[in-house]
Amino acid sequence: MRFLHGYPAIFHQGALIVGDTHFGIEGRLQKKGIYYNNISETILEKIKLLLKKTKAKKLIILGDVKEEISFVDSITKNIIIKLEKICEVVIVRGNHDGGIETVCKNVMPSEGFIYKGLGLIHGNAWPMQELLQCNYIITAHEHPIIKLIDKMEKVHLKDTWVVCKLNP
């Protein structure tokens, strides 16, 4: 397992692992009067770059692939189609992923699955028992961020990996 410096991603035995892409978030922002286009395409381009850099043949998305909860929007559908032309795509169902099986054939349950020794789960459901036997469980969902304040009192927010032992 290798954390990819500068990206919220892991490379593990031929697979790029990411979570919480929230493709289609532009629609929700527009409803609030915020017009920030191409967020989803930017995320797609970063994933494609990482797939190329790592030579990964598989992309595992740990849930919340899309922003809409109950349906698959056209942005998400088009991005999944593009990704499946590049590599195998596996999705672990997250709380935003209603209907995701209509665009991706490899959808794992919200209780997670094991990929080459790693327990993989979105994090909105209790993990299946077998995951609790893994040395590492990788989860998304919580979006951990660390707040750093420099000498000039400027605040910096950084995505964070939390590595800890399980408390049985």
Tab-separated table of N, CA and C in Angstrom:
chain	number	residue	atom	x	y	z
A	1	MET	N	0.859	-1.174	0.000
A	1	MET	CA	0.000	0.000	0.000
A	1	MET	C	0.903	1.234	0.000
A	2	ARG	N	0.595	2.146	-0.936
A	2	ARG	CA	1.409	3.355	-1.039
A	2	ARG	C	0.490	4.569	-1.155
A	3	PHE	N	0.646	5.510	-0.209
A	3	PHE	CA	-0.073	6.778	-0.309
A	3	PHE	C	0.565	7.596	-1.413
A	4	LEU	N	-0.242	8.243	-2.236
A	4	LEU	CA	0.282	9.034	-3.353
A	4	LEU	C	0.406	10.482	-2.907
A	5	HIS	N	1.642	10.918	-2.731
A	5	HIS	CA	1.936	12.250	-2.200
A	5	HIS	C	1.229	13.348	-3.003
A	6	GLY	N	0.529	14.206	-2.289
A	6	GLY	CA	-0.146	15.336	-2.926
A	6	GLY	C	-1.537	15.032	-3.452
A	7	TYR	N	-1.972	13.788	-3.299
A	7	TYR	CA	-3.292	13.390	-3.796
A	7	TYR	C	-4.015	12.563	-2.728
A	8	PRO	N	-5.323	12.678	-2.648
A	8	PRO	CA	-6.062	11.813	-1.727
A	8	PRO	C	-6.307	10.452	-2.371
A	9	ALA	N	-5.224	9.694	-2.542
A	9	ALA	CA	-5.300	8.434	-3.275
A	9	ALA	C	-4.252	7.463	-2.747
A	10	ILE	N	-4.527	6.180	-2.963
A	10	ILE	CA	-3.625	5.097	-2.589
A	10	ILE	C	-3.421	4.227	-3.821
A	11	PHE	N	-2.215	3.692	-3.968
A	11	PHE	CA	-1.946	2.690	-4.990
A	11	PHE	C	-1.634	1.393	-4.267
A	12	HIS	N	-2.330	0.327	-4.649
A	12	HIS	CA	-2.112	-0.962	-3.989
A	12	HIS	C	-2.274	-2.091	-4.998
A	13	GLN	N	-1.202	-2.797	-5.250
A	13	GLN	CA	-1.185	-3.993	-6.090
A	13	GLN	C	-2.039	-3.860	-7.352
A	14	GLY	N	-1.700	-2.865	-8.153
A	14	GLY	CA	-2.347	-2.684	-9.454
A	14	GLY	C	-3.610	-1.854	-9.446
A	15	ALA	N	-4.027	-1.371	-8.273
A	15	ALA	CA	-5.276	-0.595	-8.195
A	15	ALA	C	-5.032	0.798	-7.620
A	16	LEU	N	-5.653	1.766	-8.242
A	16	LEU	CA	-5.711	3.123	-7.716
A	16	LEU	C	-6.981	3.201	-6.873
A	17	ILE	N	-6.850	3.659	-5.635
A	17	ILE	CA	-7.981	3.721	-4.717
A	17	ILE	C	-8.226	5.175	-4.334
A	18	VAL	N	-9.448	5.649	-4.604
A	18	VAL	CA	-9.855	7.016	-4.261
A	18	VAL	C	-11.241	6.947	-3.628
A	19	GLY	N	-11.692	8.044	-3.083
A	19	GLY	CA	-13.040	8.062	-2.509
A	19	GLY	C	-13.680	9.419	-2.641
A	20	ASP	N	-14.989	9.431	-2.518
A	20	ASP	CA	-15.742	10.675	-2.438
A	20	ASP	C	-15.458	11.638	-3.586
A	21	THR	N	-15.593	11.159	-4.814
A	21	THR	CA	-15.373	12.041	-5.962
A	21	THR	C	-16.514	13.046	-6.126
A	22	HIS	N	-17.710	12.680	-5.694
A	22	HIS	CA	-18.886	13.563	-5.762
A	22	HIS	C	-19.049	14.200	-7.149
A	23	PHE	N	-18.904	13.376	-8.190
A	23	PHE	CA	-19.110	13.875	-9.550
A	23	PHE	C	-20.503	14.492	-9.655
A	24	GLY	N	-20.606	15.585	-10.374
A	24	GLY	CA	-21.880	16.271	-10.547
A	24	GLY	C	-22.180	17.300	-9.479
A	25	ILE	N	-21.215	17.594	-8.634
A	25	ILE	CA	-21.430	18.560	-7.547
A	25	ILE	C	-21.767	19.958	-8.086
A	26	GLU	N	-21.410	20.202	-9.337
A	26	GLU	CA	-21.707	21.507	-9.947
A	26	GLU	C	-23.198	21.832	-9.881
A	27	GLY	N	-24.031	20.813	-10.069
A	27	GLY	CA	-25.485	21.004	-10.047
A	27	GLY	C	-25.971	21.514	-8.697
A	28	ARG	N	-25.465	20.922	-7.620
A	28	ARG	CA	-25.876	21.366	-6.276
A	28	ARG	C	-25.397	22.792	-6.006
A	29	LEU	N	-24.184	23.089	-6.427
A	29	LEU	CA	-23.652	24.441	-6.216
A	29	LEU	C	-24.457	25.477	-6.997
A	30	GLN	N	-24.841	25.128	-8.231
A	30	GLN	CA	-25.623	26.068	-9.039
A	30	GLN	C	-26.964	26.382	-8.392
A	31	LYS	N	-27.568	25.390	-7.731
A	31	LYS	CA	-28.833	25.634	-7.024
A	31	LYS	C	-28.663	26.650	-5.893
A	32	LYS	N	-27.426	26.794	-5.414
A	32	LYS	CA	-27.126	27.757	-4.355
A	32	LYS	C	-26.591	29.076	-4.925
A	33	GLY	N	-26.597	29.194	-6.257
A	33	GLY	CA	-26.116	30.415	-6.898
A	33	GLY	C	-24.619	30.469	-7.110
A	34	ILE	N	-23.945	29.335	-6.969
A	34	ILE	CA	-22.491	29.273	-7.164
A	34	ILE	C	-22.229	28.590	-8.497
A	35	TYR	N	-21.602	29.289	-9.402
A	35	TYR	CA	-21.337	28.752	-10.735
A	35	TYR	C	-19.848	28.466	-10.871
A	36	TYR	N	-19.501	27.214	-10.646
A	36	TYR	CA	-18.125	26.753	-10.722
A	36	TYR	C	-18.150	25.507	-11.598
A	37	ASN	N	-17.968	25.702	-12.881
A	37	ASN	CA	-18.049	24.599	-13.842
A	37	ASN	C	-16.763	23.793	-13.863
A	38	ASN	N	-16.850	22.615	-14.395
A	38	ASN	CA	-15.712	21.728	-14.654
A	38	ASN	C	-15.075	21.128	-13.404
A	39	ILE	N	-15.732	21.148	-12.261
A	39	ILE	CA	-15.172	20.504	-11.069
A	39	ILE	C	-15.017	19.010	-11.340
A	40	SER	N	-16.052	18.390	-11.849
A	40	SER	CA	-16.018	16.951	-12.107
A	40	SER	C	-14.976	16.588	-13.152
A	41	GLU	N	-14.868	17.378	-14.207
A	41	GLU	CA	-13.854	17.117	-15.243
A	41	GLU	C	-12.446	17.273	-14.679
A	42	THR	N	-12.248	18.220	-13.775
A	42	THR	CA	-10.940	18.408	-13.134
A	42	THR	C	-10.576	17.183	-12.308
A	43	ILE	N	-11.539	16.660	-11.549
A	43	ILE	CA	-11.305	15.451	-10.761
A	43	ILE	C	-11.003	14.276	-11.691
A	44	LEU	N	-11.766	14.151	-12.778
A	44	LEU	CA	-11.519	13.097	-13.760
A	44	LEU	C	-10.100	13.176	-14.306
A	45	GLU	N	-9.649	14.364	-14.651
A	45	GLU	CA	-8.296	14.520	-15.208
A	45	GLU	C	-7.227	14.119	-14.193
A	46	LYS	N	-7.434	14.432	-12.913
A	46	LYS	CA	-6.481	14.023	-11.877
A	46	LYS	C	-6.451	12.509	-11.745
A	47	ILE	N	-7.622	11.878	-11.808
A	47	ILE	CA	-7.677	10.415	-11.740
A	47	ILE	C	-6.967	9.803	-12.940
A	48	LYS	N	-7.206	10.342	-14.126
A	48	LYS	CA	-6.542	9.827	-15.324
A	48	LYS	C	-5.021	9.983	-15.216
A	49	LEU	N	-4.561	11.107	-14.683
A	49	LEU	CA	-3.133	11.329	-14.478
A	49	LEU	C	-2.556	10.271	-13.529
A	50	LEU	N	-3.256	10.009	-12.424
A	50	LEU	CA	-2.783	9.018	-11.463
A	50	LEU	C	-2.818	7.601	-12.035
A	51	LEU	N	-3.832	7.300	-12.826
A	51	LEU	CA	-3.875	5.994	-13.485
A	51	LEU	C	-2.660	5.815	-14.390
A	52	LYS	N	-2.323	6.870	-15.108
A	52	LYS	CA	-1.172	6.814	-16.018
A	52	LYS	C	0.142	6.704	-15.238
A	53	LYS	N	0.295	7.535	-14.190
A	53	LYS	CA	1.526	7.533	-13.389
A	53	LYS	C	1.772	6.190	-12.710
A	54	THR	N	0.715	5.605	-12.179
A	54	THR	CA	0.856	4.352	-11.429
A	54	THR	C	0.758	3.116	-12.319
A	55	LYS	N	0.278	3.308	-13.544
A	55	LYS	CA	0.020	2.202	-14.475
A	55	LYS	C	-1.029	1.241	-13.905
A	56	ALA	N	-1.938	1.781	-13.120
A	56	ALA	CA	-3.009	0.978	-12.513
A	56	ALA	C	-3.952	0.462	-13.593
A	57	LYS	N	-4.370	-0.758	-13.436
A	57	LYS	CA	-5.328	-1.383	-14.354
A	57	LYS	C	-6.733	-1.383	-13.769
A	58	LYS	N	-6.832	-0.957	-12.495
A	58	LYS	CA	-8.110	-0.977	-11.798
A	58	LYS	C	-8.247	0.327	-11.006
A	59	LEU	N	-9.456	0.875	-11.014
A	59	LEU	CA	-9.794	2.044	-10.203
A	59	LEU	C	-10.872	1.612	-9.224
A	60	ILE	N	-10.597	1.792	-7.934
A	60	ILE	CA	-11.585	1.487	-6.901
A	60	ILE	C	-12.000	2.803	-6.264
A	61	ILE	N	-13.292	3.096	-6.340
A	61	ILE	CA	-13.821	4.333	-5.750
A	61	ILE	C	-14.602	3.950	-4.499
A	62	LEU	N	-14.174	4.485	-3.360
A	62	LEU	CA	-14.766	4.141	-2.073
A	62	LEU	C	-15.993	5.000	-1.772
A	63	GLY	N	-16.978	4.896	-2.608
A	63	GLY	CA	-18.268	5.513	-2.350
A	63	GLY	C	-18.373	6.988	-2.636
A	64	ASP	N	-19.617	7.446	-2.611
A	64	ASP	CA	-19.974	8.818	-2.963
A	64	ASP	C	-19.331	9.226	-4.283
A	65	VAL	N	-19.529	8.357	-5.256
A	65	VAL	CA	-19.046	8.616	-6.612
A	65	VAL	C	-19.723	9.860	-7.163
A	66	LYS	N	-20.988	10.026	-6.790
A	66	LYS	CA	-21.770	11.138	-7.330
A	66	LYS	C	-22.340	11.987	-6.204
A	67	GLU	N	-22.726	13.179	-6.534
A	67	GLU	CA	-23.284	14.105	-5.549
A	67	GLU	C	-24.760	13.838	-5.289
A	68	GLU	N	-25.524	13.617	-6.355
A	68	GLU	CA	-26.954	13.356	-6.192
A	68	GLU	C	-27.149	12.041	-5.452
A	69	ILE	N	-28.088	12.006	-4.544
A	69	ILE	CA	-28.268	10.819	-3.710
A	69	ILE	C	-29.115	9.755	-4.390
A	70	SER	N	-30.211	10.148	-5.022
A	70	SER	CA	-31.185	9.156	-5.475
A	70	SER	C	-31.140	8.827	-6.969
A	71	PHE	N	-30.419	9.584	-7.763
A	71	PHE	CA	-30.353	9.280	-9.189
A	71	PHE	C	-28.964	9.564	-9.736
A	72	VAL	N	-28.692	9.011	-10.905
A	72	VAL	CA	-27.396	9.210	-11.557
A	72	VAL	C	-27.538	10.342	-12.562
A	73	ASP	N	-26.809	11.424	-12.325
A	73	ASP	CA	-26.848	12.574	-13.229
A	73	ASP	C	-26.004	12.296	-14.469
A	74	SER	N	-26.198	13.105	-15.497
A	74	SER	CA	-25.505	12.882	-16.772
A	74	SER	C	-23.992	13.070	-16.659
A	75	ILE	N	-23.540	13.976	-15.798
A	75	ILE	CA	-22.089	14.180	-15.630
A	75	ILE	C	-21.449	12.895	-15.112
A	76	THR	N	-22.030	12.327	-14.052
A	76	THR	CA	-21.488	11.099	-13.473
A	76	THR	C	-21.511	9.959	-14.481
A	77	LYS	N	-22.632	9.818	-15.170
A	77	LYS	CA	-22.765	8.739	-16.158
A	77	LYS	C	-21.669	8.845	-17.217
A	78	ASN	N	-21.456	10.029	-17.756
A	78	ASN	CA	-20.433	10.224	-18.792
A	78	ASN	C	-19.030	9.958	-18.267
A	79	ILE	N	-18.757	10.356	-17.023
A	79	ILE	CA	-17.422	10.139	-16.453
A	79	ILE	C	-17.167	8.655	-16.223
A	80	ILE	N	-18.152	7.937	-15.701
A	80	ILE	CA	-17.980	6.490	-15.500
A	80	ILE	C	-17.731	5.797	-16.833
A	81	ILE	N	-18.460	6.183	-17.871
A	81	ILE	CA	-18.258	5.608	-19.206
A	81	ILE	C	-16.828	5.869	-19.675
A	82	LYS	N	-16.336	7.087	-19.494
A	82	LYS	CA	-14.958	7.420	-19.890
A	82	LYS	C	-13.943	6.588	-19.104
A	83	LEU	N	-14.157	6.459	-17.790
A	83	LEU	CA	-13.214	5.708	-16.961
A	83	LEU	C	-13.195	4.233	-17.331
A	84	GLU	N	-14.363	3.662	-17.635
A	84	GLU	CA	-14.418	2.238	-17.986
A	84	GLU	C	-13.736	1.935	-19.316
A	85	LYS	N	-13.507	2.956	-20.137
A	85	LYS	CA	-12.751	2.761	-21.379
A	85	LYS	C	-11.255	2.692	-21.105
A	86	ILE	N	-10.834	3.187	-19.932
A	86	ILE	CA	-9.413	3.238	-19.572
A	86	ILE	C	-9.004	2.046	-18.714
A	87	CYS	N	-9.868	1.655	-17.773
A	87	CYS	CA	-9.511	0.609	-16.816
A	87	CYS	C	-10.774	-0.027	-16.240
A	88	GLU	N	-10.575	-1.070	-15.447
A	88	GLU	CA	-11.688	-1.671	-14.715
A	88	GLU	C	-12.076	-0.721	-13.579
A	89	VAL	N	-13.359	-0.482	-13.409
A	89	VAL	CA	-13.856	0.403	-12.354
A	89	VAL	C	-14.674	-0.418	-11.365
A	90	VAL	N	-14.323	-0.285	-10.083
A	90	VAL	CA	-15.055	-0.939	-9.006
A	90	VAL	C	-15.516	0.157	-8.055
A	91	ILE	N	-16.786	0.121	-7.683
A	91	ILE	CA	-17.342	1.125	-6.779
A	91	ILE	C	-17.840	0.431	-5.518
A	92	VAL	N	-17.420	0.946	-4.367
A	92	VAL	CA	-18.000	0.521	-3.095
A	92	VAL	C	-19.143	1.497	-2.831
A	93	ARG	N	-20.338	0.968	-2.661
A	93	ARG	CA	-21.530	1.815	-2.520
A	93	ARG	C	-21.390	2.745	-1.304
A	94	GLY	N	-21.656	4.026	-1.550
A	94	GLY	CA	-21.674	5.027	-0.484
A	94	GLY	C	-23.082	5.563	-0.309
A	95	ASN	N	-23.253	6.464	0.619
A	95	ASN	CA	-24.581	6.996	0.920
A	95	ASN	C	-25.130	7.912	-0.178
A	96	HIS	N	-24.325	8.322	-1.150
A	96	HIS	CA	-24.782	9.148	-2.265
A	96	HIS	C	-24.998	8.331	-3.543
A	97	ASP	N	-24.890	7.019	-3.468
A	97	ASP	CA	-24.775	6.218	-4.685
A	97	ASP	C	-26.024	5.452	-5.099
A	98	GLY	N	-27.200	6.000	-4.826
A	98	GLY	CA	-28.436	5.376	-5.285
A	98	GLY	C	-28.453	5.272	-6.805
A	99	GLY	N	-28.711	4.072	-7.312
A	99	GLY	CA	-28.803	3.854	-8.753
A	99	GLY	C	-27.469	3.706	-9.464
A	100	ILE	N	-26.360	3.702	-8.740
A	100	ILE	CA	-25.044	3.680	-9.393
A	100	ILE	C	-24.832	2.402	-10.207
A	101	GLU	N	-25.518	1.315	-9.826
A	101	GLU	CA	-25.364	0.058	-10.568
A	101	GLU	C	-25.924	0.160	-11.983
A	102	THR	N	-26.664	1.218	-12.304
A	102	THR	CA	-27.167	1.394	-13.670
A	102	THR	C	-26.071	1.861	-14.623
A	103	VAL	N	-24.963	2.369	-14.089
A	103	VAL	CA	-23.859	2.817	-14.951
A	103	VAL	C	-22.552	2.084	-14.704
A	104	CYS	N	-22.470	1.297	-13.640
A	104	CYS	CA	-21.237	0.543	-13.353
A	104	CYS	C	-21.612	-0.884	-12.980
A	105	LYS	N	-20.972	-1.841	-13.625
A	105	LYS	CA	-21.327	-3.245	-13.376
A	105	LYS	C	-20.658	-3.816	-12.133
A	106	ASN	N	-19.573	-3.188	-11.656
A	106	ASN	CA	-18.835	-3.690	-10.492
A	106	ASN	C	-19.111	-2.824	-9.268
A	107	VAL	N	-20.257	-3.039	-8.642
A	107	VAL	CA	-20.625	-2.275	-7.448
A	107	VAL	C	-20.615	-3.220	-6.254
A	108	MET	N	-19.803	-2.871	-5.251
A	108	MET	CA	-19.695	-3.656	-4.031
A	108	MET	C	-20.649	-3.085	-2.979
A	109	PRO	N	-21.053	-3.904	-2.020
A	109	PRO	CA	-21.995	-3.426	-1.002
A	109	PRO	C	-21.379	-2.385	-0.070
A	110	SER	N	-22.231	-1.625	0.592
A	110	SER	CA	-21.753	-0.579	1.504
A	110	SER	C	-20.980	-1.158	2.687
A	111	GLU	N	-21.119	-2.460	2.946
A	111	GLU	CA	-20.360	-3.103	4.024
A	111	GLU	C	-18.917	-3.379	3.626
A	112	GLY	N	-18.579	-3.107	2.371
A	112	GLY	CA	-17.203	-3.191	1.900
A	112	GLY	C	-16.819	-4.525	1.294
A	113	PHE	N	-15.542	-4.622	0.939
A	113	PHE	CA	-14.969	-5.858	0.407
A	113	PHE	C	-13.475	-5.832	0.641
A	114	ILE	N	-12.836	-6.963	0.417
A	114	ILE	CA	-11.391	-7.073	0.622
A	114	ILE	C	-10.716	-7.137	-0.739
A	115	TYR	N	-9.726	-6.273	-0.935
A	115	TYR	CA	-8.932	-6.286	-2.160
A	115	TYR	C	-7.481	-6.520	-1.781
A	116	LYS	N	-6.995	-7.703	-2.082
A	116	LYS	CA	-5.592	-8.079	-1.862
A	116	LYS	C	-5.102	-7.663	-0.475
A	117	GLY	N	-5.853	-8.059	0.530
A	117	GLY	CA	-5.456	-7.828	1.918
A	117	GLY	C	-5.935	-6.533	2.544
A	118	LEU	N	-6.441	-5.613	1.750
A	118	LEU	CA	-6.951	-4.346	2.289
A	118	LEU	C	-8.464	-4.413	2.432
A	119	GLY	N	-8.962	-4.005	3.580
A	119	GLY	CA	-10.401	-3.863	3.755
A	119	GLY	C	-10.816	-2.516	3.195
A	120	LEU	N	-11.738	-2.497	2.259
A	120	LEU	CA	-12.161	-1.263	1.593
A	120	LEU	C	-13.640	-1.028	1.845
A	121	ILE	N	-13.976	0.170	2.304
A	121	ILE	CA	-15.352	0.498	2.654
A	121	ILE	C	-15.542	2.008	2.502
A	122	HIS	N	-16.775	2.422	2.234
A	122	HIS	CA	-17.033	3.862	2.183
A	122	HIS	C	-16.984	4.443	3.591
A	123	GLY	N	-17.712	3.841	4.512
A	123	GLY	CA	-17.656	4.305	5.891
A	123	GLY	C	-18.989	4.719	6.472
A	124	ASN	N	-20.053	4.623	5.696
A	124	ASN	CA	-21.376	4.995	6.200
A	124	ASN	C	-22.126	3.790	6.760
A	125	ALA	N	-21.545	2.592	6.656
A	125	ALA	CA	-22.187	1.370	7.147
A	125	ALA	C	-21.161	0.587	7.974
A	126	TRP	N	-21.667	-0.271	8.847
A	126	TRP	CA	-20.779	-1.124	9.624
A	126	TRP	C	-20.103	-2.106	8.679
A	127	PRO	N	-18.765	-2.276	8.795
A	127	PRO	CA	-18.058	-3.175	7.881
A	127	PRO	C	-18.443	-4.632	8.072
A	128	MET	N	-18.387	-5.390	6.974
A	128	MET	CA	-18.621	-6.828	7.082
A	128	MET	C	-17.537	-7.426	7.985
A	129	GLN	N	-17.853	-8.517	8.631
A	129	GLN	CA	-16.981	-9.122	9.642
A	129	GLN	C	-15.573	-9.391	9.109
A	130	GLU	N	-15.460	-9.855	7.864
A	130	GLU	CA	-14.151	-10.196	7.292
A	130	GLU	C	-13.215	-8.988	7.218
A	131	LEU	N	-13.760	-7.798	7.026
A	131	LEU	CA	-12.928	-6.597	6.969
A	131	LEU	C	-12.214	-6.352	8.288
A	132	LEU	N	-12.859	-6.695	9.377
A	132	LEU	CA	-12.283	-6.458	10.701
A	132	LEU	C	-11.060	-7.330	10.964
A	133	GLN	N	-10.821	-8.314	10.117
A	133	GLN	CA	-9.642	-9.173	10.252
A	133	GLN	C	-8.446	-8.632	9.450
A	134	CYS	N	-8.664	-7.632	8.611
A	134	CYS	CA	-7.588	-7.067	7.789
A	134	CYS	C	-6.642	-6.220	8.644
A	135	ASN	N	-5.374	-6.151	8.210
A	135	ASN	CA	-4.424	-5.276	8.902
A	135	ASN	C	-4.776	-3.810	8.710
A	136	TYR	N	-5.339	-3.488	7.549
A	136	TYR	CA	-5.730	-2.111	7.259
A	136	TYR	C	-7.134	-2.071	6.695
A	137	ILE	N	-7.905	-1.108	7.145
A	137	ILE	CA	-9.216	-0.823	6.566
A	137	ILE	C	-9.130	0.599	6.031
A	138	ILE	N	-9.384	0.738	4.751
A	138	ILE	CA	-9.356	2.052	4.107
A	138	ILE	C	-10.801	2.516	3.973
A	139	THR	N	-11.067	3.711	4.453
A	139	THR	CA	-12.412	4.262	4.410
A	139	THR	C	-12.363	5.693	3.902
A	140	ALA	N	-13.436	6.136	3.341
A	140	ALA	CA	-13.559	7.523	2.883
A	140	ALA	C	-14.582	8.189	3.815
A	141	HIS	N	-15.591	8.791	3.320
A	141	HIS	CA	-16.778	9.302	4.008
A	141	HIS	C	-16.540	10.439	5.003
A	142	GLU	N	-15.543	10.360	5.827
A	142	GLU	CA	-15.373	11.350	6.896
A	142	GLU	C	-14.674	12.636	6.443
A	143	HIS	N	-13.941	12.607	5.352
A	143	HIS	CA	-13.231	13.778	4.827
A	143	HIS	C	-12.339	14.437	5.891
A	144	PRO	N	-11.415	13.693	6.519
A	144	PRO	CA	-10.602	14.323	7.567
A	144	PRO	C	-9.693	15.409	7.003
A	145	ILE	N	-9.641	16.506	7.727
A	145	ILE	CA	-8.816	17.656	7.339
A	145	ILE	C	-8.082	18.141	8.585
A	146	ILE	N	-6.834	18.527	8.410
A	146	ILE	CA	-6.081	19.106	9.506
A	146	ILE	C	-5.966	20.608	9.271
A	147	LYS	N	-6.094	21.363	10.327
A	147	LYS	CA	-6.007	22.819	10.253
A	147	LYS	C	-4.647	23.230	10.808
A	148	LEU	N	-3.848	23.881	9.964
A	148	LEU	CA	-2.533	24.375	10.356
A	148	LEU	C	-2.554	25.899	10.314
A	149	ILE	N	-1.941	26.519	11.302
A	149	ILE	CA	-1.860	27.986	11.346
A	149	ILE	C	-0.386	28.360	11.337
A	150	ASP	N	0.030	29.143	10.329
A	150	ASP	CA	1.438	29.498	10.225
A	150	ASP	C	1.771	30.706	11.114
A	151	LYS	N	3.035	31.148	11.083
A	151	LYS	CA	3.497	32.248	11.933
A	151	LYS	C	2.769	33.554	11.659
A	152	MET	N	2.250	33.704	10.455
A	152	MET	CA	1.521	34.927	10.090
A	152	MET	C	0.023	34.772	10.390
A	153	GLU	N	-0.338	33.687	11.063
A	153	GLU	CA	-1.710	33.356	11.448
A	153	GLU	C	-2.630	33.057	10.261
A	154	LYS	N	-2.018	32.683	9.154
A	154	LYS	CA	-2.801	32.245	8.009
A	154	LYS	C	-3.205	30.792	8.235
A	155	VAL	N	-4.454	30.483	7.967
A	155	VAL	CA	-4.980	29.135	8.168
A	155	VAL	C	-4.816	28.322	6.883
A	156	HIS	N	-4.303	27.112	7.032
A	156	HIS	CA	-4.142	26.181	5.917
A	156	HIS	C	-4.915	24.918	6.265
A	157	LEU	N	-5.806	24.492	5.379
A	157	LEU	CA	-6.556	23.256	5.560
A	157	LEU	C	-6.004	22.212	4.599
A	158	LYS	N	-5.652	21.058	5.121
A	158	LYS	CA	-5.030	20.004	4.312
A	158	LYS	C	-5.786	18.693	4.482
A	159	ASP	N	-6.048	18.014	3.336
A	159	ASP	CA	-6.608	16.668	3.407
A	159	ASP	C	-5.648	15.797	4.206
A	160	THR	N	-6.198	14.868	4.965
A	160	THR	CA	-5.391	14.094	5.891
A	160	THR	C	-5.735	12.614	5.828
A	161	TRP	N	-4.723	11.786	5.969
A	161	TRP	CA	-4.920	10.354	6.179
A	161	TRP	C	-4.839	10.124	7.672
A	162	VAL	N	-5.758	9.354	8.219
A	162	VAL	CA	-5.716	8.989	9.623
A	162	VAL	C	-5.381	7.498	9.676
A	163	VAL	N	-4.272	7.167	10.312
A	163	VAL	CA	-3.852	5.787	10.459
A	163	VAL	C	-3.878	5.454	11.945
A	164	CYS	N	-4.663	4.448	12.297
A	164	CYS	CA	-4.796	4.095	13.714
A	164	CYS	C	-5.148	2.621	13.849
A	165	LYS	N	-4.991	2.114	15.065
A	165	LYS	CA	-5.389	0.734	15.344
A	165	LYS	C	-6.875	0.681	15.611
A	166	LEU	N	-7.504	-0.437	15.245
A	166	LEU	CA	-8.925	-0.613	15.515
A	166	LEU	C	-9.133	-0.880	16.996
A	167	ASN	N	-10.220	-0.371	17.517
A	167	ASN	CA	-10.601	-0.646	18.891
A	167	ASN	C	-11.743	-1.661	18.861
A	168	PRO	N	-11.430	-2.926	19.164
A	168	PRO	CA	-12.466	-3.969	19.057
A	168	PRO	C	-13.641	-3.695	19.970
